[in-house]
PDB file of C-alpha atoms in Angstrom:
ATOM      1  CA  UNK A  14      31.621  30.245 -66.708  1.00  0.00           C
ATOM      2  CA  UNK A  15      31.241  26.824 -66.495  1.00  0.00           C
ATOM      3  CA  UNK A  16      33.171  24.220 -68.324  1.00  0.00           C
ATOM      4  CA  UNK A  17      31.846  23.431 -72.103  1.00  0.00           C
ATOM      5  CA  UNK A  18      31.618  19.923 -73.368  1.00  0.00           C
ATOM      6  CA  UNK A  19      34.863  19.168 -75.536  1.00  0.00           C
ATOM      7  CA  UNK A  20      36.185  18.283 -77.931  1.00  0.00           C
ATOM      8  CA  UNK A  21      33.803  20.751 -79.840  1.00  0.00           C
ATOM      9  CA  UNK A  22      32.502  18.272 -83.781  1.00  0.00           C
ATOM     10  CA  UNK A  23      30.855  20.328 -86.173  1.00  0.00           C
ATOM     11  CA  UNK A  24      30.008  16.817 -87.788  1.00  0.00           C
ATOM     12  CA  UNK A  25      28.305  15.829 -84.743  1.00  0.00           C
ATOM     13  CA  UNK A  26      26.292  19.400 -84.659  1.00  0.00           C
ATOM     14  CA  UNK A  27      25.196  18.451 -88.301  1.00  0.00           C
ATOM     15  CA  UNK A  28      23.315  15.308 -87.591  1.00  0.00           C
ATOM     16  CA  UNK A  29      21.852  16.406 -84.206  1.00  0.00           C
ATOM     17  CA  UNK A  30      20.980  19.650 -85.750  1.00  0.00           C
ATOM     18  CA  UNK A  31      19.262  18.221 -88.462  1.00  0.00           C
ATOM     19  CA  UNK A  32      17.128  16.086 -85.932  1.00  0.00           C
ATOM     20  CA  UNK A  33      16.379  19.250 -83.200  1.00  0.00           C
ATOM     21  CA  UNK A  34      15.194  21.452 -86.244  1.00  0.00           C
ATOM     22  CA  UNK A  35      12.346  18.943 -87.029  1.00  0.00           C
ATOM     23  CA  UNK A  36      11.339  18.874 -83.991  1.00  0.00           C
ATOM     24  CA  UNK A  37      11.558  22.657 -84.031  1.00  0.00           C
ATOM     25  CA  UNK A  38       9.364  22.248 -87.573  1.00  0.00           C
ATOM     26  CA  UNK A  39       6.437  19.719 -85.740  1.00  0.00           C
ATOM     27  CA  UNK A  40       5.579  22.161 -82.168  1.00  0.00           C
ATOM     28  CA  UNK A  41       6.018  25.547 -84.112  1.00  0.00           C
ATOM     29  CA  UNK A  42       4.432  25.131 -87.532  1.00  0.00           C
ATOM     30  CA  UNK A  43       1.316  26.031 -86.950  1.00  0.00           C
ATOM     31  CA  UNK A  44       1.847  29.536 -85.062  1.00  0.00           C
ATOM     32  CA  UNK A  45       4.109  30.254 -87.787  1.00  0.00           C
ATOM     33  CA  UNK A  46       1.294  29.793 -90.218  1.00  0.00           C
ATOM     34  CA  UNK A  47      -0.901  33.019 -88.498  1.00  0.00           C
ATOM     35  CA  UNK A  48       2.707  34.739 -88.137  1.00  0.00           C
ATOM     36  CA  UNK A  49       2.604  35.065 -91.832  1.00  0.00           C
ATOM     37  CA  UNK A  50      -0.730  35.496 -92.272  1.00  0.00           C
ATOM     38  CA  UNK A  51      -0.923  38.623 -89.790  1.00  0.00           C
ATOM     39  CA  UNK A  52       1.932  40.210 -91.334  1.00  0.00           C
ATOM     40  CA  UNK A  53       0.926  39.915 -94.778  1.00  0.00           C
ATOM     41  CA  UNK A  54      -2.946  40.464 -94.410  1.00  0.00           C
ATOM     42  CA  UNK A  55      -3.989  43.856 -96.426  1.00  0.00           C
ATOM     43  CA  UNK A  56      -4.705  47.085 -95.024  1.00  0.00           C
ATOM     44  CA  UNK A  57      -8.137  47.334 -94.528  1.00  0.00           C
ATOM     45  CA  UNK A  58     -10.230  50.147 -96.191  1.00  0.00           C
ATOM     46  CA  UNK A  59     -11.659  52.955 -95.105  1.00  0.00           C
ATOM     47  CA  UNK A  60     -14.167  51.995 -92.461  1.00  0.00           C
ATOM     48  CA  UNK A  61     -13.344  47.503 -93.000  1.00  0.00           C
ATOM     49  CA  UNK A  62     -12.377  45.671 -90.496  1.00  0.00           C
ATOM     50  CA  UNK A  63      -8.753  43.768 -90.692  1.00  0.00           C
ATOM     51  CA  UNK A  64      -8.808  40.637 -92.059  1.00  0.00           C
ATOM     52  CA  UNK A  65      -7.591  39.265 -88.640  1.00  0.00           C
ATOM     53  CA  UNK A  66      -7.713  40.906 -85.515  1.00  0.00           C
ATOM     54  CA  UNK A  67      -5.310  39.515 -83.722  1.00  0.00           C
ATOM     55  CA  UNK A  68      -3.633  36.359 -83.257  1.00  0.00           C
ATOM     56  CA  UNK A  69      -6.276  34.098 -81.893  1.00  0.00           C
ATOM     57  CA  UNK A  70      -8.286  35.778 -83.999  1.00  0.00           C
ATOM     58  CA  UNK A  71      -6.668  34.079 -86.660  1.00  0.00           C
ATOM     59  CA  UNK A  72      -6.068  30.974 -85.424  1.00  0.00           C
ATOM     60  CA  UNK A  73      -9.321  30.800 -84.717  1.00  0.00           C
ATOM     61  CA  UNK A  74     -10.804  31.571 -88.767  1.00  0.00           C
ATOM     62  CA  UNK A  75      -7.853  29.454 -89.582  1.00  0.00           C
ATOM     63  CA  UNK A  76      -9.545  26.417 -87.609  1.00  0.00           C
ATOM     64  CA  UNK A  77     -13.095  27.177 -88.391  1.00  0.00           C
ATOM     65  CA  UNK A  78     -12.562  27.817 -91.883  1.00  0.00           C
ATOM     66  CA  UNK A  79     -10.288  24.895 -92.317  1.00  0.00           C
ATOM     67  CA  UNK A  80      -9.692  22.706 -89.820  1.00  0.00           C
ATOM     68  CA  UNK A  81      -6.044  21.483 -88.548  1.00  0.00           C
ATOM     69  CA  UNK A  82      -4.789  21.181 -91.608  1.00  0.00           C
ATOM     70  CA  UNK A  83      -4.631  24.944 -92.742  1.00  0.00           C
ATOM     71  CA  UNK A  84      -2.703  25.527 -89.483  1.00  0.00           C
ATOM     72  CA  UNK A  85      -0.063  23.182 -91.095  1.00  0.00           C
ATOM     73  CA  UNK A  86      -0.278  24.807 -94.366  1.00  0.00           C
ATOM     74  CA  UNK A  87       3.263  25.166 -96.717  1.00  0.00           C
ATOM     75  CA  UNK A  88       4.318  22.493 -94.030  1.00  0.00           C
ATOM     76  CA  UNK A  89       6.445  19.941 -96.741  1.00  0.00           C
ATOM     77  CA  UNK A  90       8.867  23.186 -97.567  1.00  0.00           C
ATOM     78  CA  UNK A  91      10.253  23.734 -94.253  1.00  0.00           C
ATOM     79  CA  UNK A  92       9.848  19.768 -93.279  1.00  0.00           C
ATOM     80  CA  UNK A  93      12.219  19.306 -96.181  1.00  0.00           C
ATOM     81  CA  UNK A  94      14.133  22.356 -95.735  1.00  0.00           C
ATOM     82  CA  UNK A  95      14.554  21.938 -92.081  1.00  0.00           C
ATOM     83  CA  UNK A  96      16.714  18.721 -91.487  1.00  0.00           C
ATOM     84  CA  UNK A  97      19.533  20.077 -93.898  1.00  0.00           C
ATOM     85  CA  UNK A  98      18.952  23.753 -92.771  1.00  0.00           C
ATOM     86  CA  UNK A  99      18.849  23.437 -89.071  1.00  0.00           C
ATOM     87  CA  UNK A 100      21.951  20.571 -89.339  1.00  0.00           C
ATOM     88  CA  UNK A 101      24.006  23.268 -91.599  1.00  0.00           C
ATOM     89  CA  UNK A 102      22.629  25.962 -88.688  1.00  0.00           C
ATOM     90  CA  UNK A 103      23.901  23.567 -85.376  1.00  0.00           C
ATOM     91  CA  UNK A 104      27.275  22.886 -87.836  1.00  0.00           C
ATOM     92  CA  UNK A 105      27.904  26.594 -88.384  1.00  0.00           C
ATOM     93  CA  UNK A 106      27.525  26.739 -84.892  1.00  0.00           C
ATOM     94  CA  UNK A 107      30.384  24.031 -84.037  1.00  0.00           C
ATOM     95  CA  UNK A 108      32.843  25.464 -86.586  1.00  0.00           C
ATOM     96  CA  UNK A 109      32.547  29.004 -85.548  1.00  0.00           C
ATOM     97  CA  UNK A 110      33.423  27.807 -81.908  1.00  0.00           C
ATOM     98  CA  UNK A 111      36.093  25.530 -83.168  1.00  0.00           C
ATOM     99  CA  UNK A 112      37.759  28.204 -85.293  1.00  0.00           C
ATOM    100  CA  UNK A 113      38.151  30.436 -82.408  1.00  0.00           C
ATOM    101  CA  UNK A 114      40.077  27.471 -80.381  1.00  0.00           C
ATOM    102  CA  UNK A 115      43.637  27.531 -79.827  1.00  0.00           C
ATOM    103  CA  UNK A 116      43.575  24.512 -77.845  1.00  0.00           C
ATOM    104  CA  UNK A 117      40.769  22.157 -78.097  1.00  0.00           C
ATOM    105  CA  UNK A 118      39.903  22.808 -74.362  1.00  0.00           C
ATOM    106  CA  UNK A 119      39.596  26.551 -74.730  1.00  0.00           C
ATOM    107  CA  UNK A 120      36.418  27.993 -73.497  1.00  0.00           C
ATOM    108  CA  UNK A 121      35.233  30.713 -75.267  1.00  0.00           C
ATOM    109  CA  UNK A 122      33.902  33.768 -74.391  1.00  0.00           C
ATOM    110  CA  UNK A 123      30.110  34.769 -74.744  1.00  0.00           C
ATOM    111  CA  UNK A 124      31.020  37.242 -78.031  1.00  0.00           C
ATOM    112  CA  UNK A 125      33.340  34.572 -79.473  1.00  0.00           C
ATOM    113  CA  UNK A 126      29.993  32.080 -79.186  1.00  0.00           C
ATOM    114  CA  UNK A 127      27.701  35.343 -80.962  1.00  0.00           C
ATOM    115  CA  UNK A 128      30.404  35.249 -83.454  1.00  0.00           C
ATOM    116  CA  UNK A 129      30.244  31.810 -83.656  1.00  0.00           C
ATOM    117  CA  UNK A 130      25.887  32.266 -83.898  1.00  0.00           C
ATOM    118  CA  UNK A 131      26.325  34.835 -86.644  1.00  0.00           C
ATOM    119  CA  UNK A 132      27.956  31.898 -88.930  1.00  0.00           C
ATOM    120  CA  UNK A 133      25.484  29.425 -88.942  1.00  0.00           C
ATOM    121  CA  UNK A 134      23.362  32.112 -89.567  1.00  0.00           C
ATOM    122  CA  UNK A 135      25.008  33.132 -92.834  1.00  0.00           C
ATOM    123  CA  UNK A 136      25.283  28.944 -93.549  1.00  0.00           C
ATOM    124  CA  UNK A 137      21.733  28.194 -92.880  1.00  0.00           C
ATOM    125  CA  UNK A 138      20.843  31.498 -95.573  1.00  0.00           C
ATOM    126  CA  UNK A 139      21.466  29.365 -98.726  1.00  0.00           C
ATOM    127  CA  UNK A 140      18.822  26.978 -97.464  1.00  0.00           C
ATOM    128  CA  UNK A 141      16.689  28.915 -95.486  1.00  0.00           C
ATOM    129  CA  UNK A 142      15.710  31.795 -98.384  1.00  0.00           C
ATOM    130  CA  UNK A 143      13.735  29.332-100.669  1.00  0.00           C
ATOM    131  CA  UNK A 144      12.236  27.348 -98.091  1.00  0.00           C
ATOM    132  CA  UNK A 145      10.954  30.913 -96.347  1.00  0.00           C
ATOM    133  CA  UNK A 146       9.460  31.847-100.091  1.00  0.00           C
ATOM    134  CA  UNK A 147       7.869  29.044-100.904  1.00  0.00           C
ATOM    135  CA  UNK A 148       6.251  28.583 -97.302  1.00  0.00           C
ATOM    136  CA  UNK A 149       5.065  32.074 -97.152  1.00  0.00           C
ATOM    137  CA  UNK A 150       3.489  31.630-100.942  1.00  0.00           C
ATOM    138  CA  UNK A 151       1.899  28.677 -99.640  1.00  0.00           C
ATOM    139  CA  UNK A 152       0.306  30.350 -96.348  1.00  0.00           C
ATOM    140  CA  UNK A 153      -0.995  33.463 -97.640  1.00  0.00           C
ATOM    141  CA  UNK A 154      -2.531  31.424-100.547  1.00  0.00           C
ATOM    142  CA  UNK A 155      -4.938  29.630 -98.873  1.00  0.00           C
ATOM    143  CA  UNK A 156      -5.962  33.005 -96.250  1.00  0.00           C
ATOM    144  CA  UNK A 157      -6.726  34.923 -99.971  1.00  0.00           C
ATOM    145  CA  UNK A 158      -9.134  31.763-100.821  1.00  0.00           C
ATOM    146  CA  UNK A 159      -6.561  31.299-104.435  1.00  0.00           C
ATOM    147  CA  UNK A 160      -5.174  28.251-105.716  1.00  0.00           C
ATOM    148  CA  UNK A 161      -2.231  29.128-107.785  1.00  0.00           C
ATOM    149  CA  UNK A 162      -0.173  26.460-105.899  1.00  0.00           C
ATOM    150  CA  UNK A 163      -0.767  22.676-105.925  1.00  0.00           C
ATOM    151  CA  UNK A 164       1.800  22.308-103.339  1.00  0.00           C
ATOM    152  CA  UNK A 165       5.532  23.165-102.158  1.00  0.00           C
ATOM    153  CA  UNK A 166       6.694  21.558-105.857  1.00  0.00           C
ATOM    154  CA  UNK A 167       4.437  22.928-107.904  1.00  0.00           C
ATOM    155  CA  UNK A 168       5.298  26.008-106.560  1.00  0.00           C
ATOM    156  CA  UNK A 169       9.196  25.908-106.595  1.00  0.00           C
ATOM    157  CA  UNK A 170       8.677  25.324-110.192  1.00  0.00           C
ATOM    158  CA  UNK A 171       6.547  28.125-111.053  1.00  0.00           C
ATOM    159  CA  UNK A 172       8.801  30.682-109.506  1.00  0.00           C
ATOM    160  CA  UNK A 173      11.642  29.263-111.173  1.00  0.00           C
ATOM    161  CA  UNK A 174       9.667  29.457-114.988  1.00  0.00           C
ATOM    162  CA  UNK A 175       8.390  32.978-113.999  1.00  0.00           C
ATOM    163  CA  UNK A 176      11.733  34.576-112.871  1.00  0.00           C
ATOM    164  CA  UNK A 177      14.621  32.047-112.817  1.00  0.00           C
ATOM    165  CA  UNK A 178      16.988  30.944-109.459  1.00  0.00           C
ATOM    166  CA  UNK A 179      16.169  34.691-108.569  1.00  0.00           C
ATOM    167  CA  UNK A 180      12.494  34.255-108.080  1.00  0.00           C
ATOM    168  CA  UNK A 181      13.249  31.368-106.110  1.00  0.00           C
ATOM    169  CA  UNK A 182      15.903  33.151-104.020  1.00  0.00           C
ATOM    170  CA  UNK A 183      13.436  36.160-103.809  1.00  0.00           C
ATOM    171  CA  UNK A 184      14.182  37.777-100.164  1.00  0.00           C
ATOM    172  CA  UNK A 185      17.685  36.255 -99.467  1.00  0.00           C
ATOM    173  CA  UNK A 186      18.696  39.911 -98.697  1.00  0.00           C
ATOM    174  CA  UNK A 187      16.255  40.245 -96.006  1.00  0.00           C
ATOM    175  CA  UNK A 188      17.000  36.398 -94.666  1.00  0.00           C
ATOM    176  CA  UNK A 189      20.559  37.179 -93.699  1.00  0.00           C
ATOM    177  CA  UNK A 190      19.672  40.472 -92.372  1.00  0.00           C
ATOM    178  CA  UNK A 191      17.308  38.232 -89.888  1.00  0.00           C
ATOM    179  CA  UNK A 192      19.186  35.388 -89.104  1.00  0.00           C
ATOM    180  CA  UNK A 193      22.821  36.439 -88.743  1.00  0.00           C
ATOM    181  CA  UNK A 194      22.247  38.722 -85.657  1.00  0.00           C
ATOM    182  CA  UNK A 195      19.528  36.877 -84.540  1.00  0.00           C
ATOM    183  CA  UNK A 196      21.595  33.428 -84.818  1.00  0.00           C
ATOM    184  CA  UNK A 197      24.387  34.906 -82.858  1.00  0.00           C
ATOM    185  CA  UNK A 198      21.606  35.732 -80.193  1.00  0.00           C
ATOM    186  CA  UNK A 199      20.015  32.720 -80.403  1.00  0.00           C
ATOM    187  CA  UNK A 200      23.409  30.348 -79.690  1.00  0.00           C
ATOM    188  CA  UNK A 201      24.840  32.609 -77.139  1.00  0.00           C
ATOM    189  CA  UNK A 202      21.711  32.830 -74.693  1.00  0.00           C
ATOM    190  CA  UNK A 203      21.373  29.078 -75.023  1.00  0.00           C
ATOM    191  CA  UNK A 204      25.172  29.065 -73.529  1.00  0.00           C
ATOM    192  CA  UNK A 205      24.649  31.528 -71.343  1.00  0.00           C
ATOM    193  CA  UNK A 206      21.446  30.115 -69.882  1.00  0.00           C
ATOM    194  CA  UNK A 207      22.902  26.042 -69.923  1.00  0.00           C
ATOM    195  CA  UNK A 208      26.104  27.443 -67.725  1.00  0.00           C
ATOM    196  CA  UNK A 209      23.400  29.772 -65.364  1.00  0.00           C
ATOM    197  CA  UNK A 210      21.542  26.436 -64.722  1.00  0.00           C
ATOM    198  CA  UNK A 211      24.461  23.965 -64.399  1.00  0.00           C
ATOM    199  CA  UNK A 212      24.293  23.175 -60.629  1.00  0.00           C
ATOM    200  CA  UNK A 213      28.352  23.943 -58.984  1.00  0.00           C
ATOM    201  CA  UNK A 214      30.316  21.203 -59.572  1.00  0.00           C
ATOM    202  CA  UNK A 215      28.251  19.622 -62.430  1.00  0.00           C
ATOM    203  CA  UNK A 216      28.869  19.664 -65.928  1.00  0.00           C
ATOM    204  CA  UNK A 217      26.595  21.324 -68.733  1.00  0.00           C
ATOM    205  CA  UNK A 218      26.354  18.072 -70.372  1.00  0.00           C
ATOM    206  CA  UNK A 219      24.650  16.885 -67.371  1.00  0.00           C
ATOM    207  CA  UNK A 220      21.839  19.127 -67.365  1.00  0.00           C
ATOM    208  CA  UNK A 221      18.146  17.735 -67.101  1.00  0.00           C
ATOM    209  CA  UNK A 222      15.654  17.942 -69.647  1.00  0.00           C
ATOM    210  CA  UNK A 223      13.428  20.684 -67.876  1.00  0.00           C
ATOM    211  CA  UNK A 224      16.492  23.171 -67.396  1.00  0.00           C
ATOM    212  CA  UNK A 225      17.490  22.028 -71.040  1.00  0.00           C
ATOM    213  CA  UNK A 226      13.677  23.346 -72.156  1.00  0.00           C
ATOM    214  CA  UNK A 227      14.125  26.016 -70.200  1.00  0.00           C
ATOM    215  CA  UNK A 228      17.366  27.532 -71.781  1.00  0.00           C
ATOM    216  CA  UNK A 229      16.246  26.511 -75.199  1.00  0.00           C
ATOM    217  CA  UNK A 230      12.566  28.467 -74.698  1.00  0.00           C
ATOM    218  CA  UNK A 231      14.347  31.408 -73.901  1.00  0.00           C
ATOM    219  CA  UNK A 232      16.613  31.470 -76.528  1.00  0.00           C
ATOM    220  CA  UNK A 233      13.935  31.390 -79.374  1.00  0.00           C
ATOM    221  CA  UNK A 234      12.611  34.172 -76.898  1.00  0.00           C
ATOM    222  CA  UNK A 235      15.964  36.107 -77.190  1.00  0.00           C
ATOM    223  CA  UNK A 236      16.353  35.025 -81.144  1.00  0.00           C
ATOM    224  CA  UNK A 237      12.768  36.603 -82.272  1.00  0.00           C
ATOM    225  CA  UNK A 238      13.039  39.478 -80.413  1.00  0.00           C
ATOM    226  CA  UNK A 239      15.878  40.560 -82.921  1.00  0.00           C
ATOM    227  CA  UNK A 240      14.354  38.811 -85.744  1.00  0.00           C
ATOM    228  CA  UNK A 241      10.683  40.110 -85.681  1.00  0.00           C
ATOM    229  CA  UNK A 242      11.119  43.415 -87.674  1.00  0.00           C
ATOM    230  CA  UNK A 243      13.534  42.152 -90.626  1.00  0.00           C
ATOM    231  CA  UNK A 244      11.248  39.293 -90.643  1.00  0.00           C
ATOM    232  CA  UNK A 245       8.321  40.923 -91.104  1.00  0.00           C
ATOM    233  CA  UNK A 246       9.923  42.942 -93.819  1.00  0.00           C
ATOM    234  CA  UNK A 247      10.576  39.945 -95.250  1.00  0.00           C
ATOM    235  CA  UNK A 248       7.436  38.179 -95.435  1.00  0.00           C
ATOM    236  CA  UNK A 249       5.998  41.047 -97.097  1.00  0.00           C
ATOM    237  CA  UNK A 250       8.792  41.380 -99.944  1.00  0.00           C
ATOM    238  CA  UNK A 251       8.672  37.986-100.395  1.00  0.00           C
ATOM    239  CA  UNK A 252       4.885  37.670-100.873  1.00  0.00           C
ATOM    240  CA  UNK A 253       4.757  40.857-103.083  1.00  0.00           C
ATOM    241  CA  UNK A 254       3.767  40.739-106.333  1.00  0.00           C
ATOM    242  CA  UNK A 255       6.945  41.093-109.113  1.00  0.00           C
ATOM    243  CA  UNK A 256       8.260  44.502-109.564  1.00  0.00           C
ATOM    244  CA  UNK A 257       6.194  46.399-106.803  1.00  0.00           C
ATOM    245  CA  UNK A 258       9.316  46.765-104.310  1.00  0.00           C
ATOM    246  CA  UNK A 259      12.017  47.640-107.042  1.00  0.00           C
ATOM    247  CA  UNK A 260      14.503  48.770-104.332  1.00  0.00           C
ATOM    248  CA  UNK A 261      14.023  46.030-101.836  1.00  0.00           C
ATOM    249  CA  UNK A 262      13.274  45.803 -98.697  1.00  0.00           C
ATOM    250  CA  UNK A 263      13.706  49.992 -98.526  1.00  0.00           C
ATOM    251  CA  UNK A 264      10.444  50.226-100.208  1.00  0.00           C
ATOM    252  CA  UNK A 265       8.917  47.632 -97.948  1.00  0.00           C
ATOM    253  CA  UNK A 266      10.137  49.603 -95.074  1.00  0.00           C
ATOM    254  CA  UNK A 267       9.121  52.741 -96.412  1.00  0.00           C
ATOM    255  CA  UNK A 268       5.663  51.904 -97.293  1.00  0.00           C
ATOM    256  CA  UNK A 269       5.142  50.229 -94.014  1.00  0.00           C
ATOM    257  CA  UNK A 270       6.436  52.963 -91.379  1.00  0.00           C
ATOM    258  CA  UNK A 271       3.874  55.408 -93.850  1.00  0.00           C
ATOM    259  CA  UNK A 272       0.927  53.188 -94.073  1.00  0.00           C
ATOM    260  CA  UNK A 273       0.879  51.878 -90.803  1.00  0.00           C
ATOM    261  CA  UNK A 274       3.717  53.555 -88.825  1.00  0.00           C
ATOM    262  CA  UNK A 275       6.544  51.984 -87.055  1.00  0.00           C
ATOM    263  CA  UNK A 276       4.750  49.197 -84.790  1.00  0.00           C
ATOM    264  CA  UNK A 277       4.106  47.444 -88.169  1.00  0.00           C
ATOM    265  CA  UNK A 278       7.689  45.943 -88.014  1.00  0.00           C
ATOM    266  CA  UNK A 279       6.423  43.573 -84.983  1.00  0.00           C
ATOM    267  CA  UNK A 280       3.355  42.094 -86.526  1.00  0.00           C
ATOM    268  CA  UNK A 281       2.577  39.204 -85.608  1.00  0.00           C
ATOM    269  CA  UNK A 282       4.416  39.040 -81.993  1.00  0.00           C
ATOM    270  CA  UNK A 283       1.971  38.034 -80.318  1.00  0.00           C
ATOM    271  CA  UNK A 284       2.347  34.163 -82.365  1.00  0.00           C
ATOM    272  CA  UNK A 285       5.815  34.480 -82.832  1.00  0.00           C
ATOM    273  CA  UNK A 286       6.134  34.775 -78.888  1.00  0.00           C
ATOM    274  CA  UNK A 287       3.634  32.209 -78.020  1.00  0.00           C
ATOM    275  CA  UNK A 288       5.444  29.679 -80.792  1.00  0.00           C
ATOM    276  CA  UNK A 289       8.992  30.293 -80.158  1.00  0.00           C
ATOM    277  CA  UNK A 290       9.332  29.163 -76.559  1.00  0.00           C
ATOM    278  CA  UNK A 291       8.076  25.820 -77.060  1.00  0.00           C
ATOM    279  CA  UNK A 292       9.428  25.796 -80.553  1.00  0.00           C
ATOM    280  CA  UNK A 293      12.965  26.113 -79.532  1.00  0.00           C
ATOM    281  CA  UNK A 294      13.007  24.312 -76.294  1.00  0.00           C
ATOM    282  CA  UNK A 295      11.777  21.108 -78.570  1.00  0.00           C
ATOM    283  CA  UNK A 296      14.552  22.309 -81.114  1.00  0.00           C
ATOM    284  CA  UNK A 297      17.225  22.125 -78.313  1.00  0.00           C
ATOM    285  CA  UNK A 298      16.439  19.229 -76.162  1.00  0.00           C
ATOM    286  CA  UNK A 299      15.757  17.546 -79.518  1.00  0.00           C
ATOM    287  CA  UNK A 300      19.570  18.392 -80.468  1.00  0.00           C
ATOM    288  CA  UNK A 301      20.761  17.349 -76.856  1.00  0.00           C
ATOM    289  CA  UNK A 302      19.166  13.877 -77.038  1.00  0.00           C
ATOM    290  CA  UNK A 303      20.499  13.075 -80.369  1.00  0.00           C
ATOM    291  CA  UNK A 304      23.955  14.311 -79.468  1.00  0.00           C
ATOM    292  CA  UNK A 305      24.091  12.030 -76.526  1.00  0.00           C
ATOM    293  CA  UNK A 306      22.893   9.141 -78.915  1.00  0.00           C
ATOM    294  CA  UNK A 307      25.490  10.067 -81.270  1.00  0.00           C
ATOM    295  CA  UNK A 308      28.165  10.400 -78.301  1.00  0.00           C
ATOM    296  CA  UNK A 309      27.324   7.003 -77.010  1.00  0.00           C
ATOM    297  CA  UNK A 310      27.342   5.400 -81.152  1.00  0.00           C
ATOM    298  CA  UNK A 311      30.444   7.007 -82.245  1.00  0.00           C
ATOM    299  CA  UNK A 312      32.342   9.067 -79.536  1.00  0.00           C
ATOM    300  CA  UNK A 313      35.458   9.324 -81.992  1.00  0.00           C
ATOM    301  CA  UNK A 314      33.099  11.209 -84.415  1.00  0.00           C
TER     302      UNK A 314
END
C-alpha cells in the first residue's frame, strides 16, 4: 500500500469537505431530481402506462414540461445542507482514521479506513435526514403538478407545524441504514483506487487530476451500489403521506417486494449510475484542490 499523506487533520477534512460536497451538489443535482422522481412515481393502473418510463424518459418530460429549472428542483435544501454535511462527512472521515493511529505515521489498513467511512456516515446523518426530506418533498411536488411548497423554507416549516422535529427528521432510520455502509464503501475505494494509481515511487498526494476523477467516479460507483435499495426505501417513506407506513421502512419494504417484486429496491439506477460518477469525481477533486489550498495557507492546521 502506498504511503498516505500525514499528519492525518480532521479540521482540514471539514473545510475541504464542505467545498468538494458543493461541487458534488452543482454536477449531480439534476439526475438526482429523476432519481426521486422514478422511485416515487405511482404504480400505474390496470392497463396505464408509468408515469415515466425510464430515466431519459424522465429527464426528458422533466425538460419539456419545465425547462432546466425543474431538473434543479428542491436544489436550496441540499445547497445549504451540503457545505456543513459533506464537511462533517470528509471530518468523520479524518477522525475515524486518526482514532485508529498509534503513531501519527501509521498507515491503516483498508477495514480500519471502512471503519473510518462508516463514521462520517453516522456524522453526516444529523444533517443529511432533513435535507433528504425536504428535497424529496420538493421534487415529487412539482412531477404531481401540486403546490403545497413555496420553497425549501416554507416547507421545513410546515413539517415542523404538522408533526414537530419528528416530521422534519421523518426517515432518519432509513438515512443511516444508507449511508453508514455505503460511507465506509465510499472512503475506502477512494483509498484503494488513489494508492492503485499512484505511479512507484510517487506519493498519493501527487496524483493528477484525471487519476484523481478517476478514483473519485468510481467510488460514488462503489457507494450507490450499496446505497440504492435503502435509498429507495427511503424516498418512498419519506414522501408518504402521515401514518400510511406505521412500522417503518418494514411496511415500505413489504409493500414494495408485493406490488412490484424485488427489482423495485433499484429504481432509479439507471440516473443514480449515470450521476454518481461525475458527481463524485467533482466531489473529490473538489476536496483535493481545496486541501492543497489549505496545505499551502495554513500547513500547521
Amino acid at each position: 500500500m502506498a504511503e498516505q499523506p500525514q499528519p492525518i487533520s480532521p479540521l482540514k477534512n471539514f473545510f475541504a469537505g464542505g467545498f468538494g460536497g458543493v461541487c458534488l451538489v452543482f454536477v449531480g443535482h439534476p439526475l438526482d431530481t429523476i432519481k426521486v422522481r422514478l422511485q416515487t412515481q405511482p404504480k400505474p393502473q390496470p392497463g396505464q402506462a408509468p408515469l415515466y418510463s425510464g430515466t431519459f424518459d424522465c429527464f426528458r418530460k422533466t425538460l419539456v414540461g419545465e425547462g432546466v429549472r425543474g431538473l434543479y428542483r428542491g436544489m436550496a435544501a441540499p445547497i445549504v445542507g451540503v457545505t456543513p454535511m459533506f464537511a462533517v462527512c470528509f471530518f468523520g472521515f479524518g477522525l475515524g482514521k486518526r482514532l485508529q493511529q498509534r503513531k501519527p505515521d501509521d498507515v491503516l489498513t483498508y477495514p480500519q479506513l471502512f471503519a473510518a467511512g462508516m463514521l462520517s456516515g453516522v456524522f453526516t446523518t444529523v444533517i443529511m435526514a432533513p435535507g433528504e426530506r425536504i428535497k424529496c418533498l420538493l421534487q415529487i411536488q412539482a412531477a404531481t403538478g401540486e403546490t403545497k411548497y413555496s420553497g425549501s423554507l416554507d416547507c421545513a416549516r410546515q413539517l415542523y407545524r404538522e408533526a414537530g422535529i419528528r416530521g422534519v427528521y421523518k426517515g432518519t432510520v432509513l438515512t443511516l441504514m444508507r449511508d453508514v455502509p455505503a460511507s465506509g464503501m465510499y472512503f475506502m475505494t477512494y483509498e484503494w483506487l488513489k494508492n492503485i494509481l499512484t505511479p512507484e515511487g510517487k506519493s498519493v498526494s501527487d496524483l493528477s487530476v484525471p487519476r484523481i476523477l478517476f478514483a473519485g467516479g468510481l467510488a460514488g460507483i462503489f457507494n450507490w451500489a450499496v446505497a440504492i435499495p435503502p435509498d429507495v426505501l427511503k424516498s418512498r417513506f419519506q414522501t408518504a403521506p402521515a401514518g400510511k407506513y406505521p412500522n417503518g421502512f418494514r411496511d415500505v419494504l413489504r409493500e414494495l417486494i408485493r406490488e412490484e417484486g424485488v427489482t423495485s429496491l433499484y429504481k432509479g439506477f439507471t440516473a443514480v449510475m449515470i450521476r454518481a460518477f461525475p458527481a463524485n469525481a467533482a466531489c473529490f477533486l473538489g476536496f483535493e484542490v481545496a486541501m492543497k489550498f489549505l496545505n499551502w495557507v495554513a500547513p500547521g492546521l
